[in-house]
Amino acid sequence: MKGNGTKLAFIVAFLVMTIYYLFPSFQYWLEMRNIDQLPEEERHTYLLENETRLQDMREKILTLGLDLQGGMHVTMELATHQLIRELAGEYADDEFESVLTEAHQQAQSNNTDVIPVFVSVFEARDADARLSRYFRSDADNITRRSTNSEIQQWLSEQRDAAVNRAIEIVRNRVDRFGVTEPSIVRQGSNRLVVELPGVTDEERVRDLLRGTARLEFRLTADPEDLRHSLERIITHFHPEEQEDELDLEASLSELEDQADENPLLQVFLPQGQGVVFGSAAGADTARVNELLGRQEVLRMLPRDIMLMWTANPQFEAEGRGYYSLIGVRRQVELTGDAITEARPSFDQHTNRPEVSMSMDRQGARIWSRITGANIGRPIAIALDGVIYSYPVVQGQITGGRSSITGLASLAEAEDLVNILMSGALPAPLDIVQERTVGPSLGEASIRAGFNSALAGLTLVVLFMMFYYRTGGAIADIALVLNIIFIMGILAAFNATLTLPGIAGIVLTIGMAVDANVLIFDRIREELRAGKSLIAAIDSGYANSMSAILDANITTFLTAVILFSFGVGPIKGFAVTLMAGIAASLFSAIIITRVIVDWMTKEKKWTINYG
């Protein structure tokens, strides 16, 4: 064994490293098994008390993919028409909006790219018109002289950049959310495929992925103007009723009695108190939007005023949560671009969760000016089109400090911080396809994968022992160690084990003994040629090495190609295949040789190769 000292040291070191990386997974499995056996109340208490420790353990374990532990598979599409509108900015007019709306409808119905459709519709209306009237970019040399084809190319480039930025933003949000080993890949020109293993709170994840993170600070409407508009709108839906007969202070039940012939009052509770226009139950907000969104109704509001819903219910009545409509100015005074830091905290008076924010120097100056000029008036803080709070300014705020209150829970505060600090999406992301994989499917997949691996291992072990006798038993020992090494390699590189990955392990089990088959057959040939056992072993290992390396290197290169160009399941298969090839070469060449040398040279035993 003197000549195998280095090999033995490598084997021991590799085995120790494998055990080191696999131990957290084994420890976590035992921990969760014990937790599952606890009564419901004790389990909940234990999880709360050990949340940090369990989270640290989860970060070190061999993670399972979406197909094994369940989770969400979401396909998202960048709203390209919204991006085009954003790029046009202040140059957009009614004609532009009409062309864009028609192009968006055609692209949706035909499932085509909206950009060439937009250009086609624009040119169909006026062949001599130029799109450059709507777009400008000094950085990209887009000027009034740019042709329509140049504009189309520029829009496509901006869309590609927006998709790439969306990938990074979604990845940052998911990482902050705490999902282990998410998969976020691009699909086509404007879609993302997001796989989130282990996710259980689906609605929270949807809000996290879709939020554009457009934070806005807006001044609120004049209460008297808002009340007068409310009276006019209610009268519009019930012309027989005079404005001076309206009782905006009536109770909900009294207003319902007046709603028989007024479609708005059937779903809307008018308030007209301060900047609150009125309220509606969550299920009725869509109907209210439809009624108040009519052109003749919008004209009854002041030109510079718009209505925005609150993000959370403001009160409950008859068992239903009511959201409020707040009157705000159309002009945005300050945006979230000025936010440099955001963190969840608690209000020192009410102990309710909130988000504390800090602004950069320019944002702090603007915020100081806004608050100084509006003492005693509410300022609305809106994110992605809904209002989270509209606090009354008590005094001028210097230093750029502010907070978002009115949050339902600490989890909502943490999600808001996540969205704000991850950055704003260049355009909204719409969920076009969603698939939830339940844990029962994951358990079935694990069981099926384990059974297939066990069946393959059993067949290979029995065949090797039957055909190669003692040599086959040695190869089987190396095969078992090979599987352990594969799992250790995956754990060391924080790889995710998926169902295709298990298929790669099963394939590796069959391939792992290929090298030993070549070696053992060559040893049998040398024995038949009359060589001694030790000489035959030396010759068998030496002369079969080139064929073993050729076969495994070519397979490894194929796995590298699969990993480089594949996505999702293909990558999982390629990772386990590469790990399996590396481990099987080490096991078949190094481990079996050390065992054989120990048996023949140290113990003087005779090995039967069949």
PDB file of C-alpha atoms in Angstrom, residues 163-438:
ATOM      1  CA  VAL A 163     -36.588  42.497 -20.539  1.00  0.00           C
ATOM      2  CA  ASN A 164     -32.992  42.037 -19.382  1.00  0.00           C
ATOM      3  CA  ARG A 165     -33.499  44.645 -16.659  1.00  0.00           C
ATOM      4  CA  ALA A 166     -36.762  42.990 -15.643  1.00  0.00           C
ATOM      5  CA  ILE A 167     -34.911  39.681 -15.215  1.00  0.00           C
ATOM      6  CA  GLU A 168     -32.415  41.294 -12.845  1.00  0.00           C
ATOM      7  CA  ILE A 169     -35.117  43.102 -10.879  1.00  0.00           C
ATOM      8  CA  VAL A 170     -37.261  39.973 -10.524  1.00  0.00           C
ATOM      9  CA  ARG A 171     -34.169  38.011  -9.475  1.00  0.00           C
ATOM     10  CA  ASN A 172     -33.351  40.607  -6.801  1.00  0.00           C
ATOM     11  CA  ARG A 173     -36.915  40.534  -5.507  1.00  0.00           C
ATOM     12  CA  VAL A 174     -37.028  36.754  -5.393  1.00  0.00           C
ATOM     13  CA  ASP A 175     -33.646  36.585  -3.652  1.00  0.00           C
ATOM     14  CA  ARG A 176     -34.813  39.084  -1.025  1.00  0.00           C
ATOM     15  CA  PHE A 177     -38.033  37.078  -0.621  1.00  0.00           C
ATOM     16  CA  GLY A 178     -35.933  34.093   0.436  1.00  0.00           C
ATOM     17  CA  VAL A 179     -36.717  31.504  -2.255  1.00  0.00           C
ATOM     18  CA  THR A 180     -33.973  28.877  -2.474  1.00  0.00           C
ATOM     19  CA  GLU A 181     -32.526  28.253  -5.950  1.00  0.00           C
ATOM     20  CA  PRO A 182     -35.120  30.062  -8.104  1.00  0.00           C
ATOM     21  CA  SER A 183     -34.970  29.698 -11.876  1.00  0.00           C
ATOM     22  CA  ILE A 184     -35.513  32.867 -13.936  1.00  0.00           C
ATOM     23  CA  VAL A 185     -34.951  32.564 -17.691  1.00  0.00           C
ATOM     24  CA  ARG A 186     -35.973  34.545 -20.753  1.00  0.00           C
ATOM     25  CA  GLN A 187     -38.429  33.072 -23.233  1.00  0.00           C
ATOM     26  CA  GLY A 188     -38.838  34.633 -26.651  1.00  0.00           C
ATOM     27  CA  SER A 189     -38.675  38.392 -27.107  1.00  0.00           C
ATOM     28  CA  ASN A 190     -40.702  39.617 -24.131  1.00  0.00           C
ATOM     29  CA  ARG A 191     -41.397  36.771 -21.697  1.00  0.00           C
ATOM     30  CA  LEU A 192     -39.826  35.468 -18.484  1.00  0.00           C
ATOM     31  CA  VAL A 193     -40.261  32.007 -17.014  1.00  0.00           C
ATOM     32  CA  VAL A 194     -39.937  32.005 -13.224  1.00  0.00           C
ATOM     33  CA  GLU A 195     -39.784  28.816 -11.147  1.00  0.00           C
ATOM     34  CA  LEU A 196     -40.004  29.230  -7.370  1.00  0.00           C
ATOM     35  CA  PRO A 197     -39.520  25.961  -5.462  1.00  0.00           C
ATOM     36  CA  GLY A 198     -41.133  25.623  -2.055  1.00  0.00           C
ATOM     37  CA  VAL A 199     -43.380  28.713  -2.330  1.00  0.00           C
ATOM     38  CA  THR A 200     -46.677  28.433  -0.434  1.00  0.00           C
ATOM     39  CA  ASP A 201     -48.033  32.007  -0.289  1.00  0.00           C
ATOM     40  CA  GLU A 202     -49.022  32.300  -3.944  1.00  0.00           C
ATOM     41  CA  GLU A 203     -50.875  35.638  -3.783  1.00  0.00           C
ATOM     42  CA  ARG A 204     -47.961  37.316  -2.037  1.00  0.00           C
ATOM     43  CA  VAL A 205     -45.579  36.083  -4.741  1.00  0.00           C
ATOM     44  CA  ARG A 206     -47.896  37.332  -7.502  1.00  0.00           C
ATOM     45  CA  ASP A 207     -47.936  40.825  -6.000  1.00  0.00           C
ATOM     46  CA  LEU A 208     -44.164  40.707  -5.579  1.00  0.00           C
ATOM     47  CA  LEU A 209     -43.536  39.756  -9.211  1.00  0.00           C
ATOM     48  CA  ARG A 210     -46.046  42.115 -10.817  1.00  0.00           C
ATOM     49  CA  GLY A 211     -45.305  45.293  -8.847  1.00  0.00           C
ATOM     50  CA  THR A 212     -43.629  47.900 -11.036  1.00  0.00           C
ATOM     51  CA  ALA A 213     -42.315  49.723  -7.922  1.00  0.00           C
ATOM     52  CA  ARG A 214     -43.481  53.147  -9.137  1.00  0.00           C
ATOM     53  CA  LEU A 215     -43.559  55.116  -5.900  1.00  0.00           C
ATOM     54  CA  GLU A 216     -45.258  58.514  -6.118  1.00  0.00           C
ATOM     55  CA  PHE A 217     -45.849  61.394  -3.734  1.00  0.00           C
ATOM     56  CA  ARG A 218     -48.925  63.391  -4.753  1.00  0.00           C
ATOM     57  CA  LEU A 219     -50.776  66.360  -3.335  1.00  0.00           C
ATOM     58  CA  THR A 220     -54.429  65.726  -2.529  1.00  0.00           C
ATOM     59  CA  ALA A 221     -57.517  67.428  -3.929  1.00  0.00           C
ATOM     60  CA  ASP A 222     -59.300  70.375  -2.379  1.00  0.00           C
ATOM     61  CA  PRO A 223     -62.039  68.895  -0.129  1.00  0.00           C
ATOM     62  CA  GLU A 224     -64.720  71.372  -1.239  1.00  0.00           C
ATOM     63  CA  ASP A 225     -64.062  70.782  -4.943  1.00  0.00           C
ATOM     64  CA  LEU A 226     -64.103  67.029  -4.323  1.00  0.00           C
ATOM     65  CA  ARG A 227     -67.405  67.166  -2.437  1.00  0.00           C
ATOM     66  CA  HIS A 228     -69.047  69.268  -5.117  1.00  0.00           C
ATOM     67  CA  SER A 229     -67.907  66.816  -7.824  1.00  0.00           C
ATOM     68  CA  LEU A 230     -69.257  63.909  -5.782  1.00  0.00           C
ATOM     69  CA  GLU A 231     -72.688  65.529  -5.530  1.00  0.00           C
ATOM     70  CA  ARG A 232     -72.779  66.171  -9.269  1.00  0.00           C
ATOM     71  CA  ILE A 233     -71.792  62.582 -10.093  1.00  0.00           C
ATOM     72  CA  ILE A 234     -74.412  61.057  -7.785  1.00  0.00           C
ATOM     73  CA  THR A 235     -77.057  63.308  -9.321  1.00  0.00           C
ATOM     74  CA  HIS A 236     -75.881  62.263 -12.794  1.00  0.00           C
ATOM     75  CA  PHE A 237     -76.790  58.639 -12.033  1.00  0.00           C
ATOM     76  CA  HIS A 238     -80.133  59.700 -10.498  1.00  0.00           C
ATOM     77  CA  PRO A 239     -81.265  62.839 -12.342  1.00  0.00           C
ATOM     78  CA  GLU A 240     -84.570  63.115 -10.448  1.00  0.00           C
ATOM     79  CA  GLU A 241     -82.642  63.670  -7.204  1.00  0.00           C
ATOM     80  CA  GLN A 242     -81.502  67.241  -6.543  1.00  0.00           C
ATOM     81  CA  GLU A 243     -78.057  68.024  -5.175  1.00  0.00           C
ATOM     82  CA  ASP A 244     -79.402  69.818  -2.114  1.00  0.00           C
ATOM     83  CA  GLU A 245     -81.427  66.710  -1.216  1.00  0.00           C
ATOM     84  CA  LEU A 246     -78.342  64.490  -0.974  1.00  0.00           C
ATOM     85  CA  ASP A 247     -77.318  63.358   2.486  1.00  0.00           C
ATOM     86  CA  LEU A 248     -73.685  62.337   2.292  1.00  0.00           C
ATOM     87  CA  GLU A 249     -73.650  61.785   6.045  1.00  0.00           C
ATOM     88  CA  ALA A 250     -76.276  59.017   5.822  1.00  0.00           C
ATOM     89  CA  SER A 251     -75.471  55.565   7.146  1.00  0.00           C
ATOM     90  CA  LEU A 252     -74.742  52.639   4.874  1.00  0.00           C
ATOM     91  CA  SER A 253     -78.217  51.147   5.363  1.00  0.00           C
ATOM     92  CA  GLU A 254     -79.910  54.513   4.622  1.00  0.00           C
ATOM     93  CA  LEU A 255     -77.897  54.972   1.445  1.00  0.00           C
ATOM     94  CA  GLU A 256     -78.794  51.441   0.333  1.00  0.00           C
ATOM     95  CA  ASP A 257     -82.466  52.423   0.664  1.00  0.00           C
ATOM     96  CA  GLN A 258     -81.821  55.307  -1.760  1.00  0.00           C
ATOM     97  CA  ALA A 259     -79.930  53.062  -4.209  1.00  0.00           C
ATOM     98  CA  ASP A 260     -82.885  51.372  -5.862  1.00  0.00           C
ATOM     99  CA  GLU A 261     -82.719  53.627  -8.904  1.00  0.00           C
ATOM    100  CA  ASN A 262     -79.107  54.806  -8.598  1.00  0.00           C
ATOM    101  CA  PRO A 263     -76.587  52.269  -9.986  1.00  0.00           C
ATOM    102  CA  LEU A 264     -73.646  54.046  -8.349  1.00  0.00           C
ATOM    103  CA  LEU A 265     -75.134  53.977  -4.849  1.00  0.00           C
ATOM    104  CA  GLN A 266     -75.810  50.262  -5.248  1.00  0.00           C
ATOM    105  CA  VAL A 267     -72.069  49.576  -5.063  1.00  0.00           C
ATOM    106  CA  PHE A 268     -70.582  52.801  -3.707  1.00  0.00           C
ATOM    107  CA  LEU A 269     -70.745  54.517  -0.330  1.00  0.00           C
ATOM    108  CA  PRO A 270     -70.159  58.258  -0.904  1.00  0.00           C
ATOM    109  CA  GLN A 271     -68.376  60.110   1.854  1.00  0.00           C
ATOM    110  CA  GLY A 272     -67.121  63.471   0.690  1.00  0.00           C
ATOM    111  CA  GLN A 273     -65.191  63.943   3.922  1.00  0.00           C
ATOM    112  CA  GLY A 274     -61.829  65.600   3.456  1.00  0.00           C
ATOM    113  CA  VAL A 275     -59.976  63.979   0.562  1.00  0.00           C
ATOM    114  CA  VAL A 276     -61.991  60.723   0.765  1.00  0.00           C
ATOM    115  CA  PHE A 277     -64.331  60.597  -2.224  1.00  0.00           C
ATOM    116  CA  GLY A 278     -66.125  57.420  -1.102  1.00  0.00           C
ATOM    117  CA  SER A 279     -65.711  53.728  -0.377  1.00  0.00           C
ATOM    118  CA  ALA A 280     -66.691  50.369  -1.817  1.00  0.00           C
ATOM    119  CA  ALA A 281     -66.378  46.728  -0.872  1.00  0.00           C
ATOM    120  CA  GLY A 282     -63.475  44.911  -2.485  1.00  0.00           C
ATOM    121  CA  ALA A 283     -65.777  42.895  -4.749  1.00  0.00           C
ATOM    122  CA  ASP A 284     -67.493  46.083  -6.002  1.00  0.00           C
ATOM    123  CA  THR A 285     -64.427  48.152  -6.912  1.00  0.00           C
ATOM    124  CA  ALA A 286     -64.430  46.949 -10.524  1.00  0.00           C
ATOM    125  CA  ARG A 287     -68.047  48.060 -10.973  1.00  0.00           C
ATOM    126  CA  VAL A 288     -67.254  51.433  -9.397  1.00  0.00           C
ATOM    127  CA  ASN A 289     -64.305  51.862 -11.754  1.00  0.00           C
ATOM    128  CA  GLU A 290     -66.571  51.134 -14.715  1.00  0.00           C
ATOM    129  CA  LEU A 291     -69.173  53.718 -13.630  1.00  0.00           C
ATOM    130  CA  LEU A 292     -66.727  56.452 -12.646  1.00  0.00           C
ATOM    131  CA  GLY A 293     -64.561  55.805 -15.712  1.00  0.00           C
ATOM    132  CA  ARG A 294     -67.211  56.980 -18.171  1.00  0.00           C
ATOM    133  CA  GLN A 295     -66.165  60.065 -20.093  1.00  0.00           C
ATOM    134  CA  GLU A 296     -69.156  62.143 -19.041  1.00  0.00           C
ATOM    135  CA  VAL A 297     -68.414  61.311 -15.399  1.00  0.00           C
ATOM    136  CA  LEU A 298     -64.709  62.085 -15.649  1.00  0.00           C
ATOM    137  CA  ARG A 299     -65.568  65.547 -16.971  1.00  0.00           C
ATOM    138  CA  MET A 300     -67.355  66.274 -13.690  1.00  0.00           C
ATOM    139  CA  LEU A 301     -64.061  66.031 -11.799  1.00  0.00           C
ATOM    140  CA  PRO A 302     -61.613  68.962 -11.755  1.00  0.00           C
ATOM    141  CA  ARG A 303     -59.198  68.707 -14.677  1.00  0.00           C
ATOM    142  CA  ASP A 304     -56.147  68.245 -12.472  1.00  0.00           C
ATOM    143  CA  ILE A 305     -57.754  65.691 -10.115  1.00  0.00           C
ATOM    144  CA  MET A 306     -57.884  61.894 -10.344  1.00  0.00           C
ATOM    145  CA  LEU A 307     -59.191  59.184  -8.009  1.00  0.00           C
ATOM    146  CA  MET A 308     -57.041  56.374  -6.594  1.00  0.00           C
ATOM    147  CA  TRP A 309     -57.999  53.418  -4.390  1.00  0.00           C
ATOM    148  CA  THR A 310     -56.333  52.673  -1.087  1.00  0.00           C
ATOM    149  CA  ALA A 311     -54.151  49.571  -0.989  1.00  0.00           C
ATOM    150  CA  ASN A 312     -55.911  48.088   2.047  1.00  0.00           C
ATOM    151  CA  PRO A 313     -59.469  48.206   3.461  1.00  0.00           C
ATOM    152  CA  GLN A 314     -60.075  51.302   5.580  1.00  0.00           C
ATOM    153  CA  PHE A 315     -63.013  49.947   7.575  1.00  0.00           C
ATOM    154  CA  GLU A 316     -65.441  47.044   7.759  1.00  0.00           C
ATOM    155  CA  ALA A 317     -69.217  47.047   7.419  1.00  0.00           C
ATOM    156  CA  GLU A 318     -71.536  44.053   7.421  1.00  0.00           C
ATOM    157  CA  GLY A 319     -68.559  41.727   7.420  1.00  0.00           C
ATOM    158  CA  ARG A 320     -66.967  43.226   4.301  1.00  0.00           C
ATOM    159  CA  GLY A 321     -63.788  45.283   4.000  1.00  0.00           C
ATOM    160  CA  TYR A 322     -64.260  48.671   2.342  1.00  0.00           C
ATOM    161  CA  TYR A 323     -61.576  50.366   0.241  1.00  0.00           C
ATOM    162  CA  SER A 324     -61.577  54.150  -0.085  1.00  0.00           C
ATOM    163  CA  LEU A 325     -61.230  56.345  -3.172  1.00  0.00           C
ATOM    164  CA  ILE A 326     -58.909  59.282  -2.543  1.00  0.00           C
ATOM    165  CA  GLY A 327     -58.835  62.455  -4.618  1.00  0.00           C
ATOM    166  CA  VAL A 328     -55.259  63.326  -5.646  1.00  0.00           C
ATOM    167  CA  ARG A 329     -53.548  65.705  -8.047  1.00  0.00           C
ATOM    168  CA  ARG A 330     -52.519  64.305 -11.398  1.00  0.00           C
ATOM    169  CA  GLN A 331     -49.104  65.896 -11.127  1.00  0.00           C
ATOM    170  CA  VAL A 332     -46.517  63.734  -9.355  1.00  0.00           C
ATOM    171  CA  GLU A 333     -44.467  65.854  -6.964  1.00  0.00           C
ATOM    172  CA  LEU A 334     -41.756  63.279  -6.186  1.00  0.00           C
ATOM    173  CA  THR A 335     -41.020  59.704  -7.295  1.00  0.00           C
ATOM    174  CA  GLY A 336     -39.306  56.700  -5.765  1.00  0.00           C
ATOM    175  CA  ASP A 337     -36.133  57.455  -7.739  1.00  0.00           C
ATOM    176  CA  ALA A 338     -35.156  59.687  -4.830  1.00  0.00           C
ATOM    177  CA  ILE A 339     -35.310  56.810  -2.308  1.00  0.00           C
ATOM    178  CA  THR A 340     -31.865  55.607  -1.226  1.00  0.00           C
ATOM    179  CA  GLU A 341     -32.831  53.361   1.677  1.00  0.00           C
ATOM    180  CA  ALA A 342     -35.993  51.653   2.886  1.00  0.00           C
ATOM    181  CA  ARG A 343     -36.537  49.355   5.849  1.00  0.00           C
ATOM    182  CA  PRO A 344     -39.501  47.881   7.740  1.00  0.00           C
ATOM    183  CA  SER A 345     -40.195  49.360  11.173  1.00  0.00           C
ATOM    184  CA  PHE A 346     -43.008  49.949  13.659  1.00  0.00           C
ATOM    185  CA  ASP A 347     -44.892  53.133  14.482  1.00  0.00           C
ATOM    186  CA  GLN A 348     -43.799  54.211  17.967  1.00  0.00           C
ATOM    187  CA  HIS A 349     -47.338  55.258  18.926  1.00  0.00           C
ATOM    188  CA  THR A 350     -49.539  52.545  17.411  1.00  0.00           C
ATOM    189  CA  ASN A 351     -46.922  49.779  17.051  1.00  0.00           C
ATOM    190  CA  ARG A 352     -48.272  49.095  13.556  1.00  0.00           C
ATOM    191  CA  PRO A 353     -45.844  48.121  10.779  1.00  0.00           C
ATOM    192  CA  GLU A 354     -44.575  50.798   8.417  1.00  0.00           C
ATOM    193  CA  VAL A 355     -41.759  51.418   5.945  1.00  0.00           C
ATOM    194  CA  SER A 356     -39.181  54.060   6.829  1.00  0.00           C
ATOM    195  CA  MET A 357     -37.448  55.710   3.870  1.00  0.00           C
ATOM    196  CA  SER A 358     -34.462  57.964   3.305  1.00  0.00           C
ATOM    197  CA  MET A 359     -33.990  60.195   0.245  1.00  0.00           C
ATOM    198  CA  ASP A 360     -30.986  61.479  -1.639  1.00  0.00           C
ATOM    199  CA  ARG A 361     -29.935  65.126  -1.403  1.00  0.00           C
ATOM    200  CA  GLN A 362     -32.083  66.379  -4.278  1.00  0.00           C
ATOM    201  CA  GLY A 363     -35.103  64.373  -3.107  1.00  0.00           C
ATOM    202  CA  ALA A 364     -34.675  65.735   0.420  1.00  0.00           C
ATOM    203  CA  ARG A 365     -34.745  69.311  -0.899  1.00  0.00           C
ATOM    204  CA  ILE A 366     -37.905  68.674  -2.906  1.00  0.00           C
ATOM    205  CA  TRP A 367     -39.556  66.873   0.029  1.00  0.00           C
ATOM    206  CA  SER A 368     -38.685  69.757   2.342  1.00  0.00           C
ATOM    207  CA  ARG A 369     -40.246  72.235  -0.082  1.00  0.00           C
ATOM    208  CA  ILE A 370     -43.407  70.134  -0.556  1.00  0.00           C
ATOM    209  CA  THR A 371     -44.019  69.553   3.140  1.00  0.00           C
ATOM    210  CA  GLY A 372     -43.219  73.160   4.009  1.00  0.00           C
ATOM    211  CA  ALA A 373     -45.797  74.460   1.525  1.00  0.00           C
ATOM    212  CA  ASN A 374     -48.555  72.016   2.542  1.00  0.00           C
ATOM    213  CA  ILE A 375     -48.640  72.065   6.342  1.00  0.00           C
ATOM    214  CA  GLY A 376     -52.057  70.875   7.539  1.00  0.00           C
ATOM    215  CA  ARG A 377     -52.885  69.140   4.243  1.00  0.00           C
ATOM    216  CA  PRO A 378     -52.628  65.419   3.399  1.00  0.00           C
ATOM    217  CA  ILE A 379     -50.011  64.136   0.973  1.00  0.00           C
ATOM    218  CA  ALA A 380     -50.765  60.801  -0.707  1.00  0.00           C
ATOM    219  CA  ILE A 381     -48.057  58.147  -0.947  1.00  0.00           C
ATOM    220  CA  ALA A 382     -48.902  55.754  -3.794  1.00  0.00           C
ATOM    221  CA  LEU A 383     -47.162  52.658  -5.084  1.00  0.00           C
ATOM    222  CA  ASP A 384     -48.132  51.089  -8.412  1.00  0.00           C
ATOM    223  CA  GLY A 385     -51.354  53.053  -8.657  1.00  0.00           C
ATOM    224  CA  VAL A 386     -52.761  52.461  -5.163  1.00  0.00           C
ATOM    225  CA  ILE A 387     -52.473  54.649  -2.078  1.00  0.00           C
ATOM    226  CA  TYR A 388     -50.877  53.227   1.025  1.00  0.00           C
ATOM    227  CA  SER A 389     -51.180  56.289   3.191  1.00  0.00           C
ATOM    228  CA  TYR A 390     -52.169  59.966   2.999  1.00  0.00           C
ATOM    229  CA  PRO A 391     -50.817  61.510   6.207  1.00  0.00           C
ATOM    230  CA  VAL A 392     -51.471  65.133   7.134  1.00  0.00           C
ATOM    231  CA  VAL A 393     -48.285  67.203   7.108  1.00  0.00           C
ATOM    232  CA  GLN A 394     -47.686  68.469  10.656  1.00  0.00           C
ATOM    233  CA  GLY A 395     -44.597  70.509   9.818  1.00  0.00           C
ATOM    234  CA  GLN A 396     -41.792  70.913   7.316  1.00  0.00           C
ATOM    235  CA  ILE A 397     -39.733  67.715   6.991  1.00  0.00           C
ATOM    236  CA  THR A 398     -36.035  68.198   6.392  1.00  0.00           C
ATOM    237  CA  GLY A 399     -33.386  65.548   5.926  1.00  0.00           C
ATOM    238  CA  GLY A 400     -35.400  63.456   3.448  1.00  0.00           C
ATOM    239  CA  ARG A 401     -37.083  61.203   6.015  1.00  0.00           C
ATOM    240  CA  SER A 402     -40.554  59.802   5.384  1.00  0.00           C
ATOM    241  CA  SER A 403     -42.589  56.676   6.004  1.00  0.00           C
ATOM    242  CA  ILE A 404     -45.367  54.607   4.452  1.00  0.00           C
ATOM    243  CA  THR A 405     -48.073  53.694   6.949  1.00  0.00           C
ATOM    244  CA  GLY A 406     -51.425  51.949   6.631  1.00  0.00           C
ATOM    245  CA  LEU A 407     -49.861  48.531   6.041  1.00  0.00           C
ATOM    246  CA  ALA A 408     -51.754  45.370   6.917  1.00  0.00           C
ATOM    247  CA  SER A 409     -48.836  43.322   8.245  1.00  0.00           C
ATOM    248  CA  LEU A 410     -45.082  43.165   8.719  1.00  0.00           C
ATOM    249  CA  ALA A 411     -44.904  40.828   5.709  1.00  0.00           C
ATOM    250  CA  GLU A 412     -46.451  43.562   3.547  1.00  0.00           C
ATOM    251  CA  ALA A 413     -43.892  46.056   4.876  1.00  0.00           C
ATOM    252  CA  GLU A 414     -41.059  43.651   4.048  1.00  0.00           C
ATOM    253  CA  ASP A 415     -42.439  43.107   0.535  1.00  0.00           C
ATOM    254  CA  LEU A 416     -42.678  46.863  -0.013  1.00  0.00           C
ATOM    255  CA  VAL A 417     -39.053  47.291   1.044  1.00  0.00           C
ATOM    256  CA  ASN A 418     -38.110  44.428  -1.264  1.00  0.00           C
ATOM    257  CA  ILE A 419     -39.850  46.041  -4.240  1.00  0.00           C
ATOM    258  CA  LEU A 420     -38.497  49.537  -3.535  1.00  0.00           C
ATOM    259  CA  MET A 421     -34.896  48.449  -3.041  1.00  0.00           C
ATOM    260  CA  SER A 422     -34.913  46.078  -6.040  1.00  0.00           C
ATOM    261  CA  GLY A 423     -35.727  48.924  -8.397  1.00  0.00           C
ATOM    262  CA  ALA A 424     -38.609  49.843 -10.650  1.00  0.00           C
ATOM    263  CA  LEU A 425     -39.579  47.669 -13.573  1.00  0.00           C
ATOM    264  CA  PRO A 426     -39.303  49.448 -16.939  1.00  0.00           C
ATOM    265  CA  ALA A 427     -42.863  48.356 -17.740  1.00  0.00           C
ATOM    266  CA  PRO A 428     -45.495  46.186 -16.031  1.00  0.00           C
ATOM    267  CA  LEU A 429     -45.120  42.412 -16.093  1.00  0.00           C
ATOM    268  CA  ASP A 430     -48.330  40.494 -16.733  1.00  0.00           C
ATOM    269  CA  ILE A 431     -48.732  36.896 -15.594  1.00  0.00           C
ATOM    270  CA  VAL A 432     -49.887  35.028 -18.712  1.00  0.00           C
ATOM    271  CA  GLN A 433     -49.506  31.494 -17.362  1.00  0.00           C
ATOM    272  CA  GLU A 434     -49.269  30.084 -13.885  1.00  0.00           C
ATOM    273  CA  ARG A 435     -48.889  26.537 -12.656  1.00  0.00           C
ATOM    274  CA  THR A 436     -48.744  25.464  -9.042  1.00  0.00           C
ATOM    275  CA  VAL A 437     -47.106  22.139  -8.185  1.00  0.00           C
ATOM    276  CA  GLY A 438     -48.458  20.736  -4.948  1.00  0.00           C
TER     277      GLY A 438
END
